[in-house]
Coordinates of N, CA and C in Angstrom, one line a residue:
Chain I
X1 N 0.8 -1.2 0.0 CA 0.0 0.0 0.0 C 0.9 1.2 0.0
X2 N 0.6 2.2 -0.9 CA 1.2 3.5 -0.8 C 0.2 4.5 -0.5
X3 N 0.6 5.7 0.0 CA -0.4 6.6 0.6 C 0.2 8.0 0.5
X4 N -0.6 8.9 -0.1 CA -0.3 10.3 0.1 C -1.6 11.0 0.5
X5 N -1.6 12.3 0.5 CA -2.8 13.0 1.1 C -4.0 12.8 0.2
X6 N -3.9 12.4 -1.1 CA -5.0 12.4 -1.9 C -5.5 11.0 -2.4
X7 N -4.5 10.0 -2.5 CA -4.9 8.7 -3.0 C -4.3 7.6 -2.2
X8 N -4.9 6.4 -2.2 CA -4.3 5.2 -1.6 C -4.3 4.2 -2.7
X9 N -3.2 3.4 -2.7 CA -3.1 2.4 -3.8 C -2.9 1.0 -3.2
X10 N -3.5 0.1 -3.8 CA -3.4 -1.3 -3.3 C -3.3 -2.2 -4.5
X11 N -2.6 -3.3 -4.4 CA -2.5 -4.3 -5.5 C -2.7 -5.7 -5.0
X12 N -3.3 -6.5 -5.8 CA -3.5 -7.9 -5.5 C -3.3 -8.8 -6.7
X13 N -2.6 -10.0 -6.4 CA -2.5 -10.9 -7.5 C -3.6 -11.9 -7.5
X14 N -4.0 -12.3 -8.7 CA -5.1 -13.3 -8.8 C -4.5 -14.4 -9.7
X15 N -4.7 -15.7 -9.2 CA -4.2 -16.8 -9.9 C -5.3 -17.5 -10.7
X16 N -5.1 -17.6 -12.0 CA -6.1 -18.3 -12.9 C -6.3 -19.7 -12.4
X17 N -7.6 -20.1 -12.4 CA -7.9 -21.5 -12.1 C -8.0 -21.8 -10.6
X18 N -7.5 -21.0 -9.8 CA -7.5 -21.3 -8.3 C -8.8 -20.7 -7.6
X19 N -9.8 -21.5 -7.7 CA -11.1 -21.1 -7.1 C -11.1 -21.1 -5.6
X20 N -10.1 -21.7 -4.9 CA -10.2 -21.7 -3.5 C -9.8 -20.3 -3.0
X21 N -9.1 -19.5 -3.8 CA -8.8 -18.1 -3.4 C -9.7 -17.1 -4.0
X22 N -10.6 -17.5 -4.9 CA -11.5 -16.5 -5.5 C -12.3 -15.7 -4.5
X23 N -12.2 -14.4 -4.6 CA -12.9 -13.6 -3.7 C -12.1 -13.0 -2.6
X24 N -10.8 -13.5 -2.5 CA -9.9 -13.0 -1.5 C -9.6 -11.5 -1.6
X25 N -9.3 -11.1 -2.9 CA -9.0 -9.7 -3.1 C -10.2 -8.8 -2.8
X26 N -11.4 -9.3 -3.3 CA -12.6 -8.5 -3.1 C -12.9 -8.4 -1.6
X27 N -12.6 -9.4 -0.9 CA -12.9 -9.4 0.6 C -11.9 -8.3 1.3
X28 N -10.6 -8.3 0.8 CA -9.7 -7.3 1.4 C -10.1 -5.9 1.0
X29 N -10.6 -5.7 -0.2 CA -11.0 -4.4 -0.7 C -12.2 -3.9 0.1
X30 N -13.1 -4.9 0.4 CA -14.3 -4.5 1.2 C -13.9 -4.1 2.6
X31 N -12.9 -4.8 3.2 CA -12.4 -4.4 4.5 C -11.9 -3.0 4.5
X32 N -11.1 -2.7 3.5 CA -10.4 -1.3 3.4 C -11.5 -0.3 3.3
X33 N -12.5 -0.5 2.4 CA -13.6 0.5 2.2 C -14.4 0.7 3.5
X34 N -14.6 -0.4 4.3 CA -15.3 -0.2 5.5 C -14.5 0.6 6.5
X35 N -13.2 0.3 6.5 CA -12.3 1.1 7.4 C -12.3 2.6 7.1
X36 N -12.4 2.9 5.8 CA -12.4 4.3 5.3 C -13.8 4.9 5.5
X37 N -14.7 4.1 6.0 CA -16.1 4.7 6.3 C -16.8 5.1 5.0
X38 N -16.5 4.4 3.9 CA -17.2 4.6 2.6 C -18.7 4.2 2.8
X39 N -19.6 5.0 2.2 CA -21.0 4.7 2.3 C -21.3 3.2 2.0
X40 N -22.2 2.6 2.8 CA -22.5 1.2 2.7 C -23.0 0.8 1.4
X41 N -23.9 1.7 0.8 CA -24.5 1.4 -0.5 C -23.4 1.3 -1.6
X42 N -22.4 2.1 -1.5 CA -21.3 2.1 -2.5 C -20.4 0.9 -2.3
X43 N -20.2 0.5 -1.0 CA -19.4 -0.7 -0.7 C -20.1 -1.9 -1.3
X44 N -21.4 -2.0 -1.1 CA -22.1 -3.2 -1.6 C -22.0 -3.3 -3.1
X45 N -22.2 -2.2 -3.8 CA -22.1 -2.2 -5.3 C -20.7 -2.5 -5.7
X46 N -19.7 -2.0 -5.0 CA -18.3 -2.2 -5.3 C -17.9 -3.7 -5.2
X47 N -18.4 -4.3 -4.1 CA -18.1 -5.7 -3.8 C -18.7 -6.6 -4.8
X48 N -19.9 -6.3 -5.3 CA -20.5 -7.2 -6.4 C -19.7 -7.1 -7.7
X49 N -19.4 -5.8 -8.0 CA -18.6 -5.6 -9.3 C -17.2 -6.3 -9.2
X50 N -16.6 -6.0 -8.1 CA -15.2 -6.5 -7.9 C -15.1 -8.0 -7.8
X51 N -16.1 -8.6 -7.1 CA -16.1 -10.1 -7.0 C -16.3 -10.7 -8.3
X52 N -17.3 -10.3 -9.1 CA -17.5 -10.8 -10.4 C -16.3 -10.7 -11.3
X53 N -15.7 -9.6 -11.2 CA -14.5 -9.3 -12.1 C -13.3 -10.3 -11.7
X54 N -13.2 -10.4 -10.4 CA -12.1 -11.3 -9.8 C -12.4 -12.7 -10.2
X55 N -13.6 -13.2 -10.1 CA -14.0 -14.5 -10.5 C -13.8 -14.8 -12.0
X56 N -14.0 -13.7 -12.8 CA -13.8 -13.8 -14.3 C -12.3 -14.1 -14.5
X57 N -11.4 -13.5 -13.8 CA -10.0 -13.7 -14.0 C -9.7 -15.1 -13.6
X58 N -10.2 -15.6 -12.5 CA -9.9 -17.0 -12.0 C -10.5 -18.0 -13.0
X59 N -11.7 -17.7 -13.6 CA -12.3 -18.7 -14.4 C -11.8 -18.7 -15.8
X60 N -11.2 -17.6 -16.3 CA -10.9 -17.5 -17.7 C -9.4 -17.2 -18.0
X61 N -8.7 -16.5 -17.1 CA -7.4 -16.1 -17.4 C -6.3 -17.0 -16.8
X62 N -5.1 -16.7 -17.1 CA -3.9 -17.5 -16.5 C -3.5 -16.8 -15.2
X63 N -3.5 -15.5 -15.3 CA -3.1 -14.7 -14.1 C -3.6 -13.3 -14.2
X64 N -3.6 -12.6 -13.1 CA -4.1 -11.2 -13.2 C -3.6 -10.4 -12.0
X65 N -3.7 -9.1 -12.2 CA -3.4 -8.2 -11.1 C -4.6 -7.2 -10.9
X66 N -4.9 -6.9 -9.7 CA -6.0 -6.0 -9.4 C -5.3 -4.7 -8.8
X67 N -5.5 -3.6 -9.4 CA -5.0 -2.3 -8.9 C -6.1 -1.5 -8.4
X68 N -6.0 -1.1 -7.2 CA -7.1 -0.3 -6.5 C -6.6 1.0 -6.2
X69 N -7.3 2.1 -6.6 CA -6.9 3.5 -6.2 C -8.1 4.1 -5.6
X70 N -7.9 4.6 -4.4 CA -9.0 5.3 -3.7 C -8.6 6.7 -3.5
X71 N -9.4 7.6 -4.1 CA -9.1 9.1 -3.9 C -10.3 9.7 -3.1
X72 N -10.3 11.0 -2.9 CA -11.4 11.6 -2.2 C -12.7 11.6 -3.0
X73 N -12.6 11.4 -4.4 CA -13.7 11.5 -5.2 C -14.2 10.1 -5.6
X74 N -13.3 9.1 -5.7 CA -13.7 7.8 -6.3 C -12.9 6.7 -6.0
X75 N -13.4 5.5 -6.3 CA -12.6 4.2 -6.2 C -12.4 3.7 -7.6
X76 N -11.2 3.5 -8.0 CA -11.0 2.9 -9.3 C -10.3 1.5 -9.1
X77 N -10.9 0.5 -9.8 CA -10.4 -0.9 -9.7 C -10.1 -1.3 -11.1
X78 N -8.8 -1.6 -11.3 CA -8.3 -2.0 -12.6 C -7.9 -3.5 -12.5
X79 N -8.5 -4.3 -13.3 CA -8.1 -5.7 -13.3 C -7.5 -6.0 -14.7
X80 N -6.2 -6.3 -14.6 CA -5.4 -6.6 -15.8 C -5.1 -8.1 -15.8
X81 N -5.5 -8.8 -16.8 CA -5.2 -10.2 -16.8 C -4.4 -10.6 -18.1
X82 N -3.7 -11.7 -18.0 CA -3.1 -12.4 -19.1 C -3.9 -13.6 -19.4
X83 N -4.5 -13.7 -20.6 CA -5.4 -14.8 -20.8 C -5.9 -14.8 -22.2
X84 N -7.0 -15.5 -22.5 CA -7.4 -15.7 -23.9 C -8.0 -14.4 -24.5
X85 N -8.4 -13.4 -23.7 CA -9.0 -12.2 -24.2 C -10.5 -12.5 -24.6
X86 N -11.2 -11.4 -24.9 CA -12.6 -11.5 -25.3 C -12.7 -11.1 -26.8
X87 N -13.0 -12.0 -27.7 CA -13.1 -11.7 -29.1 C -14.2 -10.7 -29.4
X88 N -15.4 -10.8 -28.7 CA -16.5 -10.0 -29.0 C -17.1 -9.5 -27.7
X89 N -16.7 -8.3 -27.3 CA -17.1 -7.7 -26.0 C -18.6 -7.5 -25.9
X90 N -19.3 -7.0 -27.0 CA -20.7 -6.9 -27.0 C -21.4 -8.2 -26.7
X91 N -21.0 -9.2 -27.3 CA -21.6 -10.6 -27.1 C -21.3 -11.0 -25.6
X92 N -20.1 -10.8 -25.1 CA -19.8 -11.2 -23.7 C -20.7 -10.4 -22.7
X93 N -21.1 -9.2 -23.1 CA -21.9 -8.4 -22.2 C -23.3 -8.8 -22.1
X94 N -23.7 -9.7 -23.0 CA -25.1 -10.1 -23.0 C -25.4 -11.1 -21.9
X95 N -26.5 -10.8 -21.2 CA -26.9 -11.7 -20.1 C -27.2 -13.1 -20.6
X96 N -26.6 -14.1 -19.9 CA -26.8 -15.5 -20.3 C -25.7 -16.0 -21.2
X97 N -24.8 -15.1 -21.8 CA -23.7 -15.6 -22.7 C -22.5 -16.0 -21.8
X98 N -22.0 -17.2 -22.0 CA -20.8 -17.5 -21.2 C -19.9 -18.5 -22.0
X99 N -18.6 -18.4 -21.8 CA -17.7 -19.4 -22.4 C -17.1 -20.3 -21.3
X100 N -17.7 -20.3 -20.1 CA -17.1 -21.0 -19.0 C -17.1 -22.5 -19.2
X101 N -16.1 -23.2 -18.6 CA -16.1 -24.6 -18.8 C -17.2 -25.3 -18.0
X102 N -17.4 -26.6 -18.3 CA -18.5 -27.3 -17.5 C -18.2 -27.4 -16.1
X103 N -16.9 -27.6 -15.8 CA -16.5 -27.7 -14.3 C -16.9 -26.4 -13.6
X104 N -16.6 -25.3 -14.2 CA -16.9 -23.9 -13.6 C -18.4 -23.8 -13.5
X105 N -19.2 -24.2 -14.5 CA -20.6 -24.1 -14.4 C -21.2 -25.0 -13.3
X106 N -20.6 -26.2 -13.1 CA -21.1 -27.0 -12.0 C -21.0 -26.4 -10.7
X107 N -20.0 -25.5 -10.5 CA -19.8 -24.8 -9.2 C -20.8 -23.7 -9.1
X108 N -21.6 -23.4 -10.1 CA -22.6 -22.4 -10.0 C -22.2 -21.1 -10.6
X109 N -21.0 -21.1 -11.2 CA -20.5 -19.9 -11.9 C -20.8 -20.1 -13.4
X110 N -20.5 -19.1 -14.2 CA -20.6 -19.2 -15.7 C -22.0 -19.2 -16.2
X111 N -22.9 -18.5 -15.5 CA -24.3 -18.4 -15.9 C -24.5 -17.2 -16.9
X112 N -23.4 -16.6 -17.2 CA -23.5 -15.4 -18.1 C -24.1 -14.2 -17.4
X113 N -23.9 -14.1 -16.1 CA -24.4 -13.0 -15.3 C -23.3 -12.1 -14.8
X114 N -22.1 -12.5 -14.9 CA -21.0 -11.8 -14.3 C -20.8 -10.4 -14.8
X115 N -20.5 -10.3 -16.2 CA -20.3 -8.9 -16.7 C -21.5 -8.0 -16.6
X116 N -22.8 -8.6 -16.9 CA -24.0 -7.8 -16.7 C -24.0 -7.3 -15.2
X117 N -23.7 -8.1 -14.2 CA -23.7 -7.7 -12.8 C -22.7 -6.6 -12.6
X118 N -21.6 -6.7 -13.2 CA -20.6 -5.6 -13.1 C -21.1 -4.3 -13.6
X119 N -21.7 -4.4 -14.8 CA -22.2 -3.2 -15.4 C -23.3 -2.5 -14.6
X120 N -24.2 -3.4 -14.0 CA -25.3 -2.9 -13.3 C -24.8 -2.1 -12.0
X121 N -23.7 -2.6 -11.4 CA -23.3 -2.1 -10.1 C -22.2 -1.0 -10.2
X122 N -21.5 -1.0 -11.3 CA -20.4 0.0 -11.4 C -21.0 1.3 -11.9
X123 N -20.4 2.4 -11.4 CA -20.8 3.7 -12.0 C -20.2 3.9 -13.4
X124 N -19.0 3.3 -13.6 CA -18.4 3.4 -14.9 C -17.7 2.1 -15.1
X125 N -17.8 1.6 -16.4 CA -17.1 0.3 -16.7 C -16.4 0.5 -18.1
X126 N -15.1 0.2 -18.1 CA -14.4 0.2 -19.4 C -13.7 -1.1 -19.6
X127 N -13.9 -1.7 -20.7 CA -13.3 -3.0 -21.0 C -12.4 -2.9 -22.3
X128 N -11.2 -3.4 -22.2 CA -10.4 -3.5 -23.5 C -9.8 -4.9 -23.4
X129 N -9.7 -5.5 -24.6 CA -9.2 -6.9 -24.7 C -8.5 -7.2 -26.0
X130 N -7.5 -8.0 -25.9 CA -6.8 -8.4 -27.0 C -6.8 -10.0 -27.0
X131 N -7.3 -10.6 -28.1 CA -7.4 -12.1 -28.1 C -5.9 -12.7 -28.0
X132 N -5.9 -13.7 -27.2 CA -4.6 -14.4 -26.9 C -3.6 -13.6 -26.1
X133 N -4.0 -12.5 -25.6 CA -3.2 -11.6 -24.8 C -3.8 -11.4 -23.4
X134 N -4.9 -10.8 -23.4 CA -5.6 -10.5 -22.1 C -6.6 -9.5 -22.1
X135 N -7.2 -9.2 -21.0 CA -8.3 -8.3 -20.8 C -8.0 -7.4 -19.7
X136 N -8.5 -6.1 -19.9 CA -8.4 -5.1 -18.8 C -9.8 -4.6 -18.6
X137 N -10.2 -4.6 -17.3 CA -11.5 -4.0 -16.9 C -11.1 -2.9 -16.0
X138 N -11.8 -1.7 -16.2 CA -11.7 -0.7 -15.3 C -13.1 -0.3 -14.7
X139 N -13.2 -0.5 -13.4 CA -14.4 -0.2 -12.7 C -14.3 1.0 -11.9
X140 N -15.1 2.0 -12.0 CA -15.0 3.2 -11.2 C -16.3 3.4 -10.4
X141 N -16.1 3.8 -9.2 CA -17.3 4.1 -8.3 C -17.0 5.5 -7.8
X142 N -18.1 6.4 -8.0 CA -17.9 7.8 -7.5 C -18.6 8.0 -6.2
X143 N -18.0 8.8 -5.3 CA -18.6 9.0 -4.0 C -19.8 9.9 -4.1
X144 N -19.8 10.7 -5.1 CA -21.0 11.6 -5.2 C -21.8 11.4 -6.4
Chain X
X1 N -36.0 -12.5 13.5 CA -35.7 -13.9 14.1 C -34.2 -14.2 13.9
X2 N -33.7 -14.9 15.0 CA -32.3 -15.2 14.9 C -32.1 -16.5 14.2
X3 N -30.8 -16.8 13.8 CA -30.5 -18.0 13.1 C -30.8 -19.2 14.0
X4 N -30.4 -19.1 15.3 CA -30.6 -20.2 16.2 C -32.0 -20.6 16.3
X5 N -32.9 -19.7 16.3 CA -34.3 -20.0 16.5 C -34.9 -20.7 15.2
X6 N -34.4 -20.2 14.1 CA -34.8 -20.8 12.8 C -34.3 -22.3 12.7
X7 N -33.0 -22.4 13.2 CA -32.5 -23.8 13.1 C -33.3 -24.7 14.0
X8 N -33.7 -24.2 15.2 CA -34.4 -25.0 16.1 C -35.8 -25.4 15.5
X9 N -36.5 -24.3 15.1 CA -37.9 -24.5 14.6 C -38.0 -25.4 13.3
X10 N -36.9 -25.4 12.5 CA -36.9 -26.2 11.3 C -36.2 -27.5 11.4
X11 N -35.7 -27.7 12.6 CA -34.9 -28.9 12.9 C -33.6 -29.1 12.0
X12 N -32.9 -27.9 11.9 CA -31.7 -28.0 11.0 C -30.5 -28.4 11.8
X13 N -29.6 -29.1 11.1 CA -28.3 -29.4 11.6 C -27.4 -28.1 11.6
X14 N -26.5 -28.0 12.5 CA -25.6 -26.9 12.5 C -24.2 -27.5 12.2
X15 N -23.7 -27.3 11.1 CA -22.4 -27.9 10.7 C -21.2 -27.0 11.1
X16 N -21.4 -25.7 11.1 CA -20.2 -24.8 11.4 C -20.7 -23.4 11.7
X17 N -19.8 -22.6 12.1 CA -20.1 -21.2 12.3 C -21.0 -20.9 13.5
X18 N -20.9 -21.8 14.6 CA -21.7 -21.7 15.8 C -21.8 -20.3 16.4
X19 N -20.7 -19.6 16.3 CA -20.6 -18.2 16.9 C -21.5 -17.2 16.2
X20 N -22.0 -17.6 15.0 CA -22.9 -16.7 14.3 C -24.4 -17.0 14.5
X21 N -24.7 -17.9 15.4 CA -26.1 -18.3 15.5 C -27.0 -17.2 16.1
X22 N -26.4 -16.1 16.6 CA -27.2 -15.0 17.1 C -27.5 -14.0 16.0
X23 N -27.0 -14.2 14.8 CA -27.3 -13.3 13.7 C -28.7 -13.1 13.4
X24 N -29.1 -11.9 13.2 CA -30.5 -11.6 12.9 C -30.8 -11.9 11.4
X25 N -31.9 -12.6 11.2 CA -32.3 -13.0 9.8 C -33.4 -12.0 9.3
X26 N -33.2 -11.4 8.1 CA -34.1 -10.5 7.5 C -35.0 -11.1 6.4
X27 N -34.6 -12.2 5.9 CA -35.3 -12.9 4.8 C -34.5 -14.0 4.3
X28 N -34.9 -14.5 3.1 CA -34.3 -15.7 2.5 C -34.0 -15.5 1.0
X29 N -33.0 -16.3 0.5 CA -32.8 -16.2 -0.9 C -32.5 -17.7 -1.3
X30 N -33.0 -18.1 -2.5 CA -32.8 -19.5 -2.9 C -32.2 -19.5 -4.3
X31 N -31.0 -20.0 -4.4 CA -30.4 -20.1 -5.8 C -29.1 -20.9 -5.7
X32 N -28.8 -21.6 -6.8 CA -27.6 -22.3 -6.9 C -26.6 -21.7 -7.9
X33 N -27.0 -20.5 -8.4 CA -26.2 -19.7 -9.3 C -25.5 -18.6 -8.5
X34 N -24.2 -18.7 -8.4 CA -23.5 -17.8 -7.5 C -23.6 -16.3 -7.9
X35 N -23.6 -16.1 -9.2 CA -23.7 -14.7 -9.6 C -25.1 -14.1 -9.3
X36 N -26.1 -15.0 -9.3 CA -27.5 -14.6 -9.0 C -27.5 -14.2 -7.5
X37 N -26.9 -14.9 -6.7 CA -26.9 -14.6 -5.2 C -26.1 -13.3 -5.1
X38 N -24.9 -13.2 -5.7 CA -24.1 -12.1 -5.6 C -24.8 -10.8 -6.1
X39 N -25.6 -10.9 -7.1 CA -26.3 -9.8 -7.7 C -27.6 -9.4 -6.9
X40 N -28.3 -10.4 -6.4 CA -29.6 -10.2 -5.9 C -30.0 -10.4 -4.5
X41 N -29.1 -11.2 -3.8 CA -29.4 -11.4 -2.4 C -29.1 -10.1 -1.5
X42 N -29.7 -10.0 -0.4 CA -29.5 -8.9 0.5 C -28.8 -9.3 1.8
X43 N -28.2 -8.3 2.4 CA -27.5 -8.6 3.7 C -28.6 -9.1 4.7
X44 N -28.2 -10.0 5.5 CA -29.1 -10.6 6.6 C -30.0 -11.7 6.1
X45 N -29.9 -12.1 4.8 CA -30.7 -13.2 4.4 C -30.1 -14.5 4.6
X46 N -31.0 -15.5 4.7 CA -30.5 -16.9 4.8 C -30.5 -17.4 3.3
X47 N -29.4 -18.1 2.9 CA -29.2 -18.6 1.6 C -29.4 -20.1 1.5
X48 N -30.4 -20.5 0.8 CA -30.7 -21.9 0.6 C -30.1 -22.4 -0.7
X49 N -29.2 -23.4 -0.6 CA -28.5 -23.9 -1.8 C -28.0 -25.3 -1.7
X50 N -27.6 -25.9 -2.8 CA -27.0 -27.2 -2.8 C -25.5 -27.2 -3.0
X51 N -25.0 -26.0 -3.3 CA -23.5 -25.8 -3.5 C -22.8 -25.9 -2.1
X52 N -21.7 -26.7 -2.1 CA -21.0 -27.0 -0.8 C -19.6 -26.5 -0.8
X53 N -19.1 -25.9 -1.9 CA -17.7 -25.5 -2.0 C -17.4 -24.2 -1.4
X54 N -16.1 -23.9 -1.2 CA -15.7 -22.7 -0.4 C -16.2 -21.4 -1.0
X55 N -16.4 -21.3 -2.3 CA -16.8 -20.0 -2.8 C -18.2 -19.5 -2.3
X56 N -19.0 -20.5 -1.8 CA -20.2 -20.2 -1.2 C -20.0 -19.3 0.0
X57 N -19.0 -19.6 0.8 CA -18.6 -18.8 2.0 C -18.1 -17.4 1.6
X58 N -17.4 -17.4 0.5 CA -16.9 -16.1 0.0 C -18.0 -15.1 -0.3
X59 N -19.0 -15.7 -0.9 CA -20.2 -14.9 -1.3 C -21.0 -14.5 0.0
X60 N -21.2 -15.5 0.9 CA -21.9 -15.2 2.1 C -21.3 -14.1 2.9
X61 N -20.0 -14.1 2.9 CA -19.2 -13.1 3.7 C -19.3 -11.7 3.0
X62 N -19.1 -11.7 1.7 CA -19.1 -10.5 0.9 C -20.5 -9.8 1.0
X63 N -21.5 -10.7 1.0 CA -22.9 -10.1 1.0 C -23.4 -10.0 2.4
X64 N -22.6 -10.3 3.4 CA -23.1 -10.2 4.8 C -24.4 -11.0 5.0
X65 N -24.5 -12.2 4.5 CA -25.6 -13.1 4.7 C -25.6 -13.6 6.1
X66 N -26.8 -14.0 6.6 CA -26.9 -14.4 8.0 C -26.5 -15.9 8.2
X67 N -26.8 -16.7 7.2 CA -26.5 -18.1 7.3 C -26.7 -18.8 6.0
X68 N -26.3 -20.1 5.8 CA -26.5 -20.9 4.6 C -27.2 -22.1 5.1
X69 N -28.2 -22.5 4.3 CA -28.9 -23.8 4.5 C -28.5 -24.7 3.3
X70 N -27.9 -25.9 3.6 CA -27.6 -26.9 2.5 C -28.7 -27.8 2.5
X71 N -29.2 -28.1 1.3 CA -30.4 -29.0 1.2 C -30.0 -30.4 0.9
X72 N -31.0 -31.3 1.0 CA -30.9 -32.7 0.6 C -29.7 -33.4 1.1
X73 N -29.4 -33.2 2.4 CA -28.3 -33.9 3.2 C -26.9 -33.5 2.6
X74 N -26.8 -32.4 1.8 CA -25.5 -32.0 1.4 C -24.7 -31.5 2.7
X75 N -23.4 -31.7 2.7 CA -22.6 -31.3 3.8 C -21.5 -30.3 3.3
X76 N -21.1 -29.4 4.1 CA -20.0 -28.5 3.6 C -18.7 -29.2 3.4
X77 N -17.9 -28.8 2.4 CA -16.6 -29.3 2.3 C -15.8 -28.7 3.4
X78 N -14.7 -29.4 3.8 CA -13.9 -29.0 5.0 C -13.5 -27.6 4.9
X79 N -12.9 -27.1 3.8 CA -12.4 -25.7 3.8 C -13.6 -24.7 3.9
X80 N -14.8 -25.2 3.4 CA -16.0 -24.3 3.5 C -16.3 -24.1 5.0
X81 N -16.3 -25.3 5.7 CA -16.7 -25.2 7.1 C -15.7 -24.4 7.9
X82 N -14.4 -24.5 7.6 CA -13.4 -23.7 8.3 C -13.6 -22.2 8.1
X83 N -13.9 -21.9 6.9 CA -14.2 -20.4 6.6 C -15.4 -20.0 7.3
X84 N -16.4 -20.8 7.4 CA -17.7 -20.5 8.1 C -17.4 -20.2 9.6
X85 N -16.6 -21.0 10.2 CA -16.2 -20.8 11.6 C -15.4 -19.5 11.7
X86 N -14.5 -19.2 10.8 CA -13.8 -18.0 10.8 C -14.6 -16.7 10.6
X87 N -15.6 -16.8 9.7 CA -16.4 -15.7 9.4 C -17.6 -15.6 10.4
X88 N -17.8 -16.6 11.1 CA -19.0 -16.7 12.1 C -20.3 -16.6 11.3
X89 N -20.3 -17.2 10.2 CA -21.6 -17.3 9.4 C -22.0 -18.8 9.4
X90 N -23.1 -19.1 10.1 CA -23.4 -20.6 10.2 C -23.7 -21.3 8.9
X91 N -23.3 -22.5 8.8 CA -23.8 -23.4 7.7 C -24.7 -24.5 8.4
X92 N -26.0 -24.5 7.9 CA -27.0 -25.4 8.5 C -27.3 -26.4 7.4
X93 N -28.0 -27.5 7.8 CA -28.3 -28.5 6.8 C -29.7 -29.1 7.1
X94 N -30.3 -29.7 6.0 CA -31.5 -30.3 6.1 C -31.5 -31.5 5.2
X95 N -32.4 -32.5 5.5 CA -32.6 -33.6 4.5 C -33.6 -33.2 3.5
X96 N -34.3 -32.2 3.8 CA -35.4 -31.8 2.8 C -34.8 -31.2 1.5
X97 N -35.6 -31.3 0.5 CA -35.1 -30.7 -0.8 C -35.5 -29.2 -0.8
X98 N -34.9 -28.5 -1.8 CA -35.0 -27.0 -1.8 C -36.4 -26.5 -1.7
X99 N -37.4 -27.1 -2.4 CA -38.8 -26.7 -2.5 C -39.4 -26.7 -1.0
X100 N -39.2 -27.8 -0.4 CA -39.8 -28.0 1.0 C -39.2 -27.1 2.0
X101 N -37.9 -27.0 2.0 CA -37.3 -26.2 3.1 C -37.5 -24.7 2.8
X102 N -37.6 -24.3 1.5 CA -37.9 -22.9 1.2 C -39.3 -22.6 1.7
X103 N -40.3 -23.5 1.5 CA -41.7 -23.2 1.9 C -41.7 -23.0 3.4
X104 N -41.0 -23.9 4.1 CA -41.1 -23.8 5.6 C -40.4 -22.5 6.1
X105 N -39.3 -22.2 5.5 CA -38.6 -20.9 5.9 C -39.5 -19.7 5.6
X106 N -40.1 -19.8 4.4 CA -41.0 -18.7 4.1 C -42.2 -18.5 5.0
X107 N -42.8 -19.6 5.4 CA -43.9 -19.6 6.4 C -43.4 -19.0 7.7
X108 N -42.2 -19.3 8.1 CA -41.6 -18.9 9.4 C -41.3 -17.4 9.4
X109 N -40.9 -16.9 8.2 CA -40.4 -15.5 8.2 C -41.5 -14.5 7.7
X110 N -42.5 -15.0 7.1 CA -43.5 -14.0 6.4 C -44.2 -13.2 7.4

């Protein structure tokens, strides 16, 4: 963690395929936001968006890093992964569309609700992706 | 109503998370799709599911759920139970299937 008068920065590694650790980073981020006395409604939406994005990295990518920046105005969560990428982002954003494996689906993931959940809960969502390279998601939550 | 009272009235087993039996229950949510629970369950609800793996606890904790009820004699995996103890969110169990236990919980909470 680094810290100056305006922003705080945190980073977390996410391991592709390791479902036993899925949600760890989201849980840590939730704790930090609670300590900072962020509005409970914003925390709840942040947690949903962040968890879904973290699970997507676990379910689809080889590895990823989550960069969190908290300023006086907003929370920005950037998830940068190395993985297969998303060939058609509009299609991936559709509710019910999923490329998750059957193993992942049996666990109750991969219902095609993840990205729509993120979009519903984030104040701002930006996705960029390169096939066979990776995907970057930027989720922003504004305090006002 | 508290988790302990619900467990007693519905004859539920308590597998783990005993320290959370005093949690107040505000309602229930029934789903085996984790994103559905993540997106639509509310804090304080009891979650009825057949999923037994550790990610269930991650969701229960992130959503501040009151407890989990595993249906049809499903039991929590060991690491799920350990996290339930750590988070103090009880995992309960029933031999009833989802439909029956949901109906009983609904009757109790309505």
